[in-house]
PDB file of C-alpha atoms and ligand atoms in Angstrom:
ATOM      1  CA  MET A 258     -19.977  -6.111  24.629  1.00  0.00           C
ATOM      2  CA  SER A 259     -18.271  -5.555  21.304  1.00  0.00           C
ATOM      3  CA  HIS A 260     -15.086  -3.514  21.696  1.00  0.00           C
ATOM      4  CA  LYS A 261     -16.543  -1.680  18.750  1.00  0.00           C
ATOM      5  CA  ASN A 262     -19.243   0.215  20.825  1.00  0.00           C
ATOM      6  CA  SER A 263     -16.507   1.589  22.596  1.00  0.00           C
ATOM      7  CA  ILE A 264     -14.588   3.034  19.381  1.00  0.00           C
ATOM      8  CA  ASP A 265     -14.789   6.850  18.754  1.00  0.00           C
ATOM      9  CA  LEU A 266     -15.873   6.947  15.099  1.00  0.00           C
ATOM     10  CA  GLN A 267     -14.637  10.324  14.758  1.00  0.00           C
ATOM     11  CA  LYS A 268     -11.082   9.353  15.759  1.00  0.00           C
ATOM     12  CA  VAL A 269     -10.617   6.171  13.705  1.00  0.00           C
ATOM     13  CA  PRO A 270      -7.312   5.769  11.833  1.00  0.00           C
ATOM     14  CA  GLN A 271      -8.045   6.334   8.160  1.00  0.00           C
ATOM     15  CA  HIS A 272      -4.750   3.831   7.243  1.00  0.00           C
ATOM     16  CA  ILE A 273      -4.062   0.686   9.179  1.00  0.00           C
ATOM     17  CA  ALA A 274      -1.023  -1.325   7.846  1.00  0.00           C
ATOM     18  CA  ILE A 275      -0.883  -4.888   8.998  1.00  0.00           C
ATOM     19  CA  ILE A 276       1.888  -7.494   9.256  1.00  0.00           C
ATOM     20  CA  MET A 277       0.265 -10.885   9.651  1.00  0.00           C
ATOM     21  CA  ASP A 278       2.385 -12.613  11.106  1.00  0.00           C
ATOM     22  CA  GLY A 279       2.293 -16.303  12.924  1.00  0.00           C
ATOM     23  CA  ASN A 280       0.524 -18.550   9.964  1.00  0.00           C
ATOM     24  CA  GLY A 281       3.312 -21.349  10.616  1.00  0.00           C
ATOM     25  CA  ARG A 282       3.276 -21.108  14.444  1.00  0.00           C
ATOM     26  CA  TRP A 283      -0.423 -21.623  14.627  1.00  0.00           C
ATOM     27  CA  ALA A 284      -0.368 -24.488  11.808  1.00  0.00           C
ATOM     28  CA  LYS A 285       2.097 -26.039  13.705  1.00  0.00           C
ATOM     29  CA  GLN A 286       0.220 -25.764  17.031  1.00  0.00           C
ATOM     30  CA  GLN A 287      -2.630 -27.676  15.191  1.00  0.00           C
ATOM     31  CA  GLY A 288      -0.297 -30.227  13.775  1.00  0.00           C
ATOM     32  CA  GLU A 289      -0.650 -29.225  10.684  1.00  0.00           C
ATOM     33  CA  ASN A 290       1.639 -27.912   7.817  1.00  0.00           C
ATOM     34  CA  ARG A 291       2.677 -24.038   7.492  1.00  0.00           C
ATOM     35  CA  ILE A 292       0.727 -23.707   4.380  1.00  0.00           C
ATOM     36  CA  TYR A 293      -2.913 -24.861   6.206  1.00  0.00           C
ATOM     37  CA  GLY A 294      -1.745 -21.716   8.120  1.00  0.00           C
ATOM     38  CA  HIS A 295      -1.948 -19.325   5.612  1.00  0.00           C
ATOM     39  CA  TYR A 296      -4.919 -20.671   4.160  1.00  0.00           C
ATOM     40  CA  GLU A 297      -6.571 -20.023   7.662  1.00  0.00           C
ATOM     41  CA  GLY A 298      -4.886 -16.561   7.554  1.00  0.00           C
ATOM     42  CA  VAL A 299      -7.076 -15.803   4.677  1.00  0.00           C
ATOM     43  CA  ASN A 300     -10.309 -16.044   6.901  1.00  0.00           C
ATOM     44  CA  SER A 301      -8.649 -13.441   9.201  1.00  0.00           C
ATOM     45  CA  VAL A 302      -8.375 -10.938   6.201  1.00  0.00           C
ATOM     46  CA  ARG A 303     -12.036 -11.367   5.171  1.00  0.00           C
ATOM     47  CA  ASP A 304     -12.924 -10.559   8.951  1.00  0.00           C
ATOM     48  CA  VAL A 305     -10.538  -7.578   9.271  1.00  0.00           C
ATOM     49  CA  VAL A 306     -11.275  -6.388   6.098  1.00  0.00           C
ATOM     50  CA  GLU A 307     -15.267  -6.145   6.783  1.00  0.00           C
ATOM     51  CA  ALA A 308     -14.605  -4.795  10.417  1.00  0.00           C
ATOM     52  CA  ALA A 309     -12.583  -1.795   9.116  1.00  0.00           C
ATOM     53  CA  GLY A 310     -15.323  -0.799   6.472  1.00  0.00           C
ATOM     54  CA  GLU A 311     -17.681  -0.864   9.465  1.00  0.00           C
ATOM     55  CA  VAL A 312     -15.847   1.625  11.686  1.00  0.00           C
ATOM     56  CA  GLY A 313     -14.934   3.573   8.659  1.00  0.00           C
ATOM     57  CA  VAL A 314     -11.324   2.843   8.296  1.00  0.00           C
ATOM     58  CA  LYS A 315     -10.517   4.255   4.588  1.00  0.00           C
ATOM     59  CA  TYR A 316      -7.253   2.102   3.843  1.00  0.00           C
ATOM     60  CA  ILE A 317      -6.150  -1.115   5.095  1.00  0.00           C
ATOM     61  CA  THR A 318      -2.430  -2.322   3.756  1.00  0.00           C
ATOM     62  CA  LEU A 319      -1.872  -5.810   3.818  1.00  0.00           C
ATOM     63  CA  TYR A 320       1.726  -7.260   4.533  1.00  0.00           C
ATOM     64  CA  ALA A 321       0.896 -10.393   2.174  1.00  0.00           C
ATOM     65  CA  PHE A 322       4.251 -11.549   0.736  1.00  0.00           C
ATOM     66  CA  SER A 323       7.500  -9.799   1.024  1.00  0.00           C
ATOM     67  CA  THR A 324      10.741  -9.508  -1.244  1.00  0.00           C
ATOM     68  CA  GLU A 325      12.503 -11.756   1.057  1.00  0.00           C
ATOM     69  CA  ASN A 326       9.413 -14.453   1.024  1.00  0.00           C
ATOM     70  CA  TRP A 327      10.819 -15.395  -2.361  1.00  0.00           C
ATOM     71  CA  ASN A 328      13.682 -17.139  -0.205  1.00  0.00           C
ATOM     72  CA  ARG A 329      11.360 -19.599   1.385  1.00  0.00           C
ATOM     73  CA  PRO A 330      11.103 -23.103   0.300  1.00  0.00           C
ATOM     74  CA  LYS A 331       9.520 -23.478  -3.180  1.00  0.00           C
ATOM     75  CA  GLU A 332       6.776 -25.627  -2.025  1.00  0.00           C
ATOM     76  CA  GLU A 333       5.512 -22.716   0.296  1.00  0.00           C
ATOM     77  CA  VAL A 334       6.121 -20.096  -2.362  1.00  0.00           C
ATOM     78  CA  ASP A 335       3.882 -21.704  -4.750  1.00  0.00           C
ATOM     79  CA  ALA A 336       1.272 -22.517  -2.462  1.00  0.00           C
ATOM     80  CA  LEU A 337       1.354 -18.616  -1.159  1.00  0.00           C
ATOM     81  CA  MET A 338       0.943 -17.488  -5.055  1.00  0.00           C
ATOM     82  CA  GLU A 339      -1.839 -20.172  -5.542  1.00  0.00           C
ATOM     83  CA  LEU A 340      -3.404 -18.831  -2.574  1.00  0.00           C
ATOM     84  CA  LEU A 341      -3.399 -15.574  -3.758  1.00  0.00           C
ATOM     85  CA  VAL A 342      -4.634 -16.160  -6.905  1.00  0.00           C
ATOM     86  CA  SER A 343      -7.552 -18.548  -5.634  1.00  0.00           C
ATOM     87  CA  THR A 344      -8.452 -15.992  -2.694  1.00  0.00           C
ATOM     88  CA  ILE A 345      -8.333 -12.771  -4.999  1.00  0.00           C
ATOM     89  CA  SER A 346     -10.594 -14.588  -7.701  1.00  0.00           C
ATOM     90  CA  ALA A 347     -13.101 -16.070  -5.140  1.00  0.00           C
ATOM     91  CA  GLU A 348     -13.472 -12.663  -3.145  1.00  0.00           C
ATOM     92  CA  THR A 349     -13.775 -10.056  -6.012  1.00  0.00           C
ATOM     93  CA  PRO A 350     -17.533 -10.476  -6.235  1.00  0.00           C
ATOM     94  CA  GLN A 351     -17.845 -10.026  -2.468  1.00  0.00           C
ATOM     95  CA  LEU A 352     -15.288  -6.865  -2.569  1.00  0.00           C
ATOM     96  CA  ASN A 353     -17.628  -5.733  -4.867  1.00  0.00           C
ATOM     97  CA  LYS A 354     -20.902  -6.278  -2.917  1.00  0.00           C
ATOM     98  CA  LYS A 355     -18.760  -4.333   0.248  1.00  0.00           C
ATOM     99  CA  ASN A 356     -17.814  -1.483  -1.813  1.00  0.00           C
ATOM    100  CA  VAL A 357     -14.052  -2.590  -1.295  1.00  0.00           C
ATOM    101  CA  ARG A 358     -11.280  -0.971  -4.102  1.00  0.00           C
ATOM    102  CA  LEU A 359      -8.447  -3.435  -4.048  1.00  0.00           C
ATOM    103  CA  GLN A 360      -4.877  -1.960  -4.952  1.00  0.00           C
ATOM    104  CA  ALA A 361      -1.394  -3.411  -4.837  1.00  0.00           C
ATOM    105  CA  ILE A 362       1.992  -2.076  -4.137  1.00  0.00           C
ATOM    106  CA  GLY A 363       5.284  -3.974  -4.641  1.00  0.00           C
ATOM    107  CA  ASN A 364       7.345  -5.259  -7.359  1.00  0.00           C
ATOM    108  CA  LEU A 365       4.321  -6.650  -9.268  1.00  0.00           C
ATOM    109  CA  ASN A 366       6.432  -7.812 -12.376  1.00  0.00           C
ATOM    110  CA  SER A 367       7.966 -10.231 -10.128  1.00  0.00           C
ATOM    111  CA  LEU A 368       4.905 -11.973  -9.436  1.00  0.00           C
ATOM    112  CA  PRO A 369       3.893 -15.309 -11.621  1.00  0.00           C
ATOM    113  CA  THR A 370       1.772 -14.228 -14.710  1.00  0.00           C
ATOM    114  CA  ALA A 371      -1.453 -16.190 -13.350  1.00  0.00           C
ATOM    115  CA  CYS A 372      -1.114 -14.255 -10.262  1.00  0.00           C
ATOM    116  CA  LEU A 373      -0.584 -10.577 -11.876  1.00  0.00           C
ATOM    117  CA  GLN A 374      -3.170 -11.518 -14.551  1.00  0.00           C
ATOM    118  CA  GLU A 375      -5.994 -12.251 -11.542  1.00  0.00           C
ATOM    119  CA  LEU A 376      -4.841  -9.171  -9.514  1.00  0.00           C
ATOM    120  CA  ASN A 377      -4.775  -6.737 -12.325  1.00  0.00           C
ATOM    121  CA  GLU A 378      -8.393  -8.067 -13.260  1.00  0.00           C
ATOM    122  CA  SER A 379      -9.846  -7.663  -9.715  1.00  0.00           C
ATOM    123  CA  ILE A 380      -7.873  -4.107  -9.465  1.00  0.00           C
ATOM    124  CA  ASP A 381      -9.751  -3.307 -12.380  1.00  0.00           C
ATOM    125  CA  LEU A 382     -13.333  -4.931 -11.611  1.00  0.00           C
ATOM    126  CA  THR A 383     -13.211  -3.004  -7.989  1.00  0.00           C
ATOM    127  CA  SER A 384     -11.693   0.353  -8.927  1.00  0.00           C
ATOM    128  CA  LYS A 385     -15.193   2.132  -9.099  1.00  0.00           C
ATOM    129  CA  ASN A 386     -15.706   1.488  -5.388  1.00  0.00           C
ATOM    130  CA  THR A 387     -15.752   4.027  -3.006  1.00  0.00           C
ATOM    131  CA  GLY A 388     -15.702   2.236   0.365  1.00  0.00           C
ATOM    132  CA  LEU A 389     -12.646   0.778   1.920  1.00  0.00           C
ATOM    133  CA  THR A 390      -9.584   0.648  -0.074  1.00  0.00           C
ATOM    134  CA  LEU A 391      -7.686  -2.695   0.476  1.00  0.00           C
ATOM    135  CA  VAL A 392      -3.704  -2.750  -0.460  1.00  0.00           C
ATOM    136  CA  LEU A 393      -2.010  -5.934  -0.935  1.00  0.00           C
ATOM    137  CA  ALA A 394       1.955  -5.352  -0.553  1.00  0.00           C
ATOM    138  CA  LEU A 395       3.243  -8.397  -2.437  1.00  0.00           C
ATOM    139  CA  SER A 396       6.682  -8.771  -3.395  1.00  0.00           C
ATOM    140  CA  TYR A 397       7.186  -5.689  -1.493  1.00  0.00           C
ATOM    141  CA  SER A 398       9.849  -4.485   0.934  1.00  0.00           C
ATOM    142  CA  SER A 399      10.706  -0.966   1.896  1.00  0.00           C
ATOM    143  CA  LYS A 400      14.568  -0.809   0.523  1.00  0.00           C
ATOM    144  CA  TRP A 401      13.222  -2.304  -2.879  1.00  0.00           C
ATOM    145  CA  GLU A 402      10.702   0.706  -3.295  1.00  0.00           C
ATOM    146  CA  LEU A 403      13.645   3.158  -1.903  1.00  0.00           C
ATOM    147  CA  ILE A 404      16.121   1.842  -4.159  1.00  0.00           C
ATOM    148  CA  ASP A 405      13.508   1.903  -7.269  1.00  0.00           C
ATOM    149  CA  ALA A 406      12.175   5.663  -6.378  1.00  0.00           C
ATOM    150  CA  VAL A 407      15.804   6.653  -6.370  1.00  0.00           C
ATOM    151  CA  LYS A 408      16.736   5.461  -9.758  1.00  0.00           C
ATOM    152  CA  HIS A 409      13.469   7.041 -11.076  1.00  0.00           C
ATOM    153  CA  ILE A 410      14.638  10.514  -9.258  1.00  0.00           C
ATOM    154  CA  VAL A 411      18.150  10.199 -10.588  1.00  0.00           C
ATOM    155  CA  ALA A 412      16.715   9.679 -14.078  1.00  0.00           C
ATOM    156  CA  ASP A 413      14.288  12.249 -13.889  1.00  0.00           C
ATOM    157  CA  ALA A 414      17.213  14.703 -12.475  1.00  0.00           C
ATOM    158  CA  LYS A 415      19.074  13.720 -15.644  1.00  0.00           C
ATOM    159  CA  LYS A 416      16.208  14.823 -17.807  1.00  0.00           C
ATOM    160  CA  GLY A 417      15.665  18.270 -15.929  1.00  0.00           C
ATOM    161  CA  VAL A 418      12.569  17.209 -14.865  1.00  0.00           C
ATOM    162  CA  LEU A 419      13.848  17.382 -11.134  1.00  0.00           C
ATOM    163  CA  ASN A 420      16.316  19.587  -9.718  1.00  0.00           C
ATOM    164  CA  ALA A 421      18.370  18.053  -6.856  1.00  0.00           C
ATOM    165  CA  ASP A 422      18.627  20.932  -4.894  1.00  0.00           C
ATOM    166  CA  ASP A 423      14.686  21.463  -4.940  1.00  0.00           C
ATOM    167  CA  ILE A 424      14.136  17.800  -3.809  1.00  0.00           C
ATOM    168  CA  THR A 425      11.564  17.921  -0.761  1.00  0.00           C
ATOM    169  CA  GLU A 426      10.080  15.336   1.463  1.00  0.00           C
ATOM    170  CA  LYS A 427       6.723  15.917  -0.909  1.00  0.00           C
ATOM    171  CA  HIS A 428       8.729  14.957  -4.132  1.00  0.00           C
ATOM    172  CA  ILE A 429      10.169  11.533  -2.755  1.00  0.00           C
ATOM    173  CA  GLU A 430       6.448  10.576  -1.990  1.00  0.00           C
ATOM    174  CA  GLN A 431       5.910  11.331  -5.402  1.00  0.00           C
ATOM    175  CA  TYR A 432       8.260   8.386  -6.241  1.00  0.00           C
ATOM    176  CA  LEU A 433       6.819   5.219  -3.908  1.00  0.00           C
ATOM    177  CA  CYS A 434       4.366   2.949  -4.750  1.00  0.00           C
ATOM    178  CA  THR A 435       2.284   4.669  -1.961  1.00  0.00           C
ATOM    179  CA  ARG A 436       1.769   8.074  -3.758  1.00  0.00           C
ATOM    180  CA  HIS A 437      -1.695   7.941  -4.176  1.00  0.00           C
ATOM    181  CA  ILE A 438      -2.117   6.515  -0.499  1.00  0.00           C
ATOM    182  CA  PRO A 439      -2.204   8.378   2.608  1.00  0.00           C
ATOM    183  CA  ASP A 440       0.217   7.488   5.263  1.00  0.00           C
ATOM    184  CA  PRO A 441      -0.762   4.854   8.151  1.00  0.00           C
ATOM    185  CA  GLU A 442      -1.793   6.004  11.157  1.00  0.00           C
ATOM    186  CA  LEU A 443      -1.591   2.821  12.826  1.00  0.00           C
ATOM    187  CA  MET A 444       0.645  -0.248  12.346  1.00  0.00           C
ATOM    188  CA  ILE A 445      -0.284  -3.810  13.548  1.00  0.00           C
ATOM    189  CA  ARG A 446       1.849  -7.043  13.772  1.00  0.00           C
ATOM    190  CA  THR A 447       0.654  -9.938  15.346  1.00  0.00           C
ATOM    191  CA  SER A 448       2.435 -13.304  16.749  1.00  0.00           C
ATOM    192  CA  GLY A 449       4.531 -11.585  19.734  1.00  0.00           C
ATOM    193  CA  GLU A 450       7.636 -10.265  17.327  1.00  0.00           C
ATOM    194  CA  HIS A 451       8.308  -6.365  17.326  1.00  0.00           C
ATOM    195  CA  ARG A 452       9.705  -5.750  14.317  1.00  0.00           C
ATOM    196  CA  ILE A 453       9.006  -3.745  11.237  1.00  0.00           C
ATOM    197  CA  SER A 454      10.602  -6.152   8.835  1.00  0.00           C
ATOM    198  CA  ASN A 455      11.100  -3.752   5.910  1.00  0.00           C
ATOM    199  CA  PHE A 456       7.384  -2.646   5.444  1.00  0.00           C
ATOM    200  CA  LEU A 457       6.743   0.989   4.570  1.00  0.00           C
ATOM    201  CA  LEU A 458       9.700   2.403   6.252  1.00  0.00           C
ATOM    202  CA  TRP A 459       9.114   6.003   5.061  1.00  0.00           C
ATOM    203  CA  GLN A 460       5.536   5.845   5.649  1.00  0.00           C
ATOM    204  CA  LEU A 461       5.325   4.708   8.862  1.00  0.00           C
ATOM    205  CA  ALA A 462       7.450   7.497  10.268  1.00  0.00           C
ATOM    206  CA  TYR A 463       5.166   8.671  12.625  1.00  0.00           C
ATOM    207  CA  ALA A 464       2.772   5.772  12.952  1.00  0.00           C
ATOM    208  CA  GLU A 465       1.618   4.289  16.362  1.00  0.00           C
ATOM    209  CA  PHE A 466       2.543   0.382  16.650  1.00  0.00           C
ATOM    210  CA  TYR A 467       0.216  -2.043  17.950  1.00  0.00           C
ATOM    211  CA  PHE A 468       2.014  -5.119  18.991  1.00  0.00           C
ATOM    212  CA  THR A 469      -0.078  -8.513  20.003  1.00  0.00           C
ATOM    213  CA  ASP A 470       0.881 -12.297  20.677  1.00  0.00           C
ATOM    214  CA  THR A 471      -2.156 -13.266  18.873  1.00  0.00           C
ATOM    215  CA  LEU A 472      -1.264 -15.479  16.026  1.00  0.00           C
ATOM    216  CA  TRP A 473      -2.527 -14.074  12.831  1.00  0.00           C
ATOM    217  CA  PRO A 474      -5.283 -16.797  11.770  1.00  0.00           C
ATOM    218  CA  ASP A 475      -6.824 -16.130  15.339  1.00  0.00           C
ATOM    219  CA  PHE A 476      -6.621 -12.519  14.564  1.00  0.00           C
ATOM    220  CA  ARG A 477     -10.378 -11.613  14.198  1.00  0.00           C
ATOM    221  CA  LYS A 478     -12.972  -8.663  14.359  1.00  0.00           C
ATOM    222  CA  GLU A 479     -12.811  -8.021  17.761  1.00  0.00           C
ATOM    223  CA  ASP A 480      -9.000  -7.928  17.774  1.00  0.00           C
ATOM    224  CA  LEU A 481      -8.951  -5.091  15.346  1.00  0.00           C
ATOM    225  CA  TYR A 482     -11.601  -2.978  17.367  1.00  0.00           C
ATOM    226  CA  GLU A 483      -9.091  -3.887  20.403  1.00  0.00           C
ATOM    227  CA  ALA A 484      -6.089  -2.470  18.479  1.00  0.00           C
ATOM    228  CA  ILE A 485      -8.154   0.555  17.299  1.00  0.00           C
ATOM    229  CA  LEU A 486      -9.113   1.439  21.023  1.00  0.00           C
ATOM    230  CA  ASN A 487      -5.650   1.369  22.045  1.00  0.00           C
ATOM    231  CA  TYR A 488      -4.525   3.600  19.451  1.00  0.00           C
ATOM    232  CA  GLN A 489      -7.255   6.322  20.694  1.00  0.00           C
ATOM    233  CA  THR A 490      -5.694   6.202  24.037  1.00  0.00           C
ATOM    234  CA  ARG A 491      -2.467   7.454  22.074  1.00  0.00           C
ATOM    235  CA  GLU A 492      -1.220  11.132  22.173  1.00  0.00           C
ATOM    236  CA  ARG A 493       0.309  11.499  18.696  1.00  0.00           C
ATOM    237  CA  ARG A 494       2.585  14.802  19.253  1.00  0.00           C
ATOM    238  CA  PHE A 495       4.381  14.705  16.395  1.00  0.00           C
ATOM    239  CA  GLY A 496       7.404  16.211  17.568  1.00  0.00           C
ATOM    240  CA  LYS A 497       5.524  18.945  19.799  1.00  0.00           C
ATOM    241  CA  THR A 498       5.292  18.841  23.577  1.00  0.00           C
ATOM    242  CA  SER A 499       2.183  17.670  25.105  1.00  0.00           C
ATOM    243  CA  GLU A 500       1.360  21.333  26.414  1.00  0.00           C
ATOM    244  CA  GLN A 501       1.438  22.570  22.625  1.00  0.00           C
ATOM    245  CA  LEU A 502      -0.918  20.080  21.710  1.00  0.00           C
ATOM    246  CA  THR A 503      -3.461  20.922  24.324  1.00  0.00           C
ATOM    247  CA  GLN A 504      -3.005  25.235  23.563  1.00  0.00           C
ATOM    248  CA  SER A 505      -3.739  24.031  19.863  1.00  0.00           C
ATOM    249  CA  LYS A 506      -7.193  22.370  21.009  1.00  0.00           C
TER     250      LYS A 506
HETATM  251  C1  FPP B 736       3.577 -14.874   7.873  1.00  0.00           C
HETATM  252  O1  FPP B 736       3.502 -15.817   8.817  1.00  0.00           O
HETATM  253  C2  FPP B 736       2.699 -14.842   6.994  1.00  0.00           C
HETATM  254  C3  FPP B 736       2.896 -14.864   5.167  1.00  0.00           C
HETATM  255  C4  FPP B 736       3.970 -14.662   4.834  1.00  0.00           C
HETATM  256  C5  FPP B 736       1.878 -14.771   4.410  1.00  0.00           C
HETATM  257  C6  FPP B 736       0.781 -14.055   4.934  1.00  0.00           C
HETATM  258  C7  FPP B 736      -0.447 -14.438   3.809  1.00  0.00           C
HETATM  259  C8  FPP B 736      -1.577 -14.515   3.918  1.00  0.00           C
HETATM  260  C9  FPP B 736      -2.176 -14.740   5.341  1.00  0.00           C
HETATM  261  C10 FPP B 736      -2.643 -14.901   2.592  1.00  0.00           C
HETATM  262  C11 FPP B 736      -3.260 -13.744   2.676  1.00  0.00           C
HETATM  263  C12 FPP B 736      -3.848 -13.577   1.306  1.00  0.00           C
HETATM  264  C13 FPP B 736      -4.548 -12.626   0.766  1.00  0.00           C
HETATM  265  C14 FPP B 736      -5.256 -12.285  -0.450  1.00  0.00           C
HETATM  266  C15 FPP B 736      -4.363 -11.071   1.447  1.00  0.00           C
HETATM  267  P1  FPP B 736       4.714 -16.730   8.766  1.00  0.00           P
HETATM  268  O2  FPP B 736       4.588 -17.724   7.971  1.00  0.00           O
HETATM  269  O3  FPP B 736       5.675 -16.110   8.986  1.00  0.00           O
HETATM  270  O4  FPP B 736       4.402 -17.290  10.280  1.00  0.00           O
HETATM  271  P2  FPP B 736       5.428 -17.884  11.342  1.00  0.00           P
HETATM  272  O5  FPP B 736       6.231 -16.517  11.949  1.00  0.00           O
HETATM  273  O6  FPP B 736       4.562 -18.374  12.213  1.00  0.00           O
HETATM  274  O7  FPP B 736       6.625 -18.767  10.319  1.00  0.00           O
END
């Protein structure tokens, strides 16, 4: 039986963030080069997006390329950029068919022109879709995002738009790339690594973390359902006690 049937549809996380890790190791296991693993990883992306939409997840953010990934061998960076362009272009009709809206966060201006153009086109073509929102984190890192936010906050404070003494969490959130996106309730990382790797540090403050040894190219629909089921067993206390939560039910 599919794990899907056991999911409580009333308690599905509205936003799931995923660190897709293990493509290189998966490829090595197959006797192939790392790039083959990234290509295979696209099939997992397709599967997971479909599975998430089926159970009513509203947002999926995928860590597709980090600021630090620019330091990989040029051949791999070029291949990843080409893969992004070809995948985004090939998948856009399918995204529309499935009512999926594409968005992106990160230092997008640092992407190659062809990649940025394809991305903007797909974002535009899917902008009216009302189902799942697929957010690609590209040339993204939390530290980059926070530095960028601080620069804009300081600039606005200088202009008198903002008073430094009045700054609250809500203000900070308005300066992050995710200002129109709710915080993730669940963060999944594949491949047995237990790190957050500069991903959504602010936004994951109260997220539940789920780590699996499965390598990203092997992560499919059932794996996502399993992660959601595991999330549904967690008690989310937000700093309160278990008793307080029971009393307010
Ligand atoms: C990490 O595995 C994976 C990446 C850095 C790239 C992920 C990108 C894709 C799956 C393509 C996605 C495409 C779209 C359009 C979303 P790794 O290379 O670090 O693996 P390793 O840890 O085994 O070396």
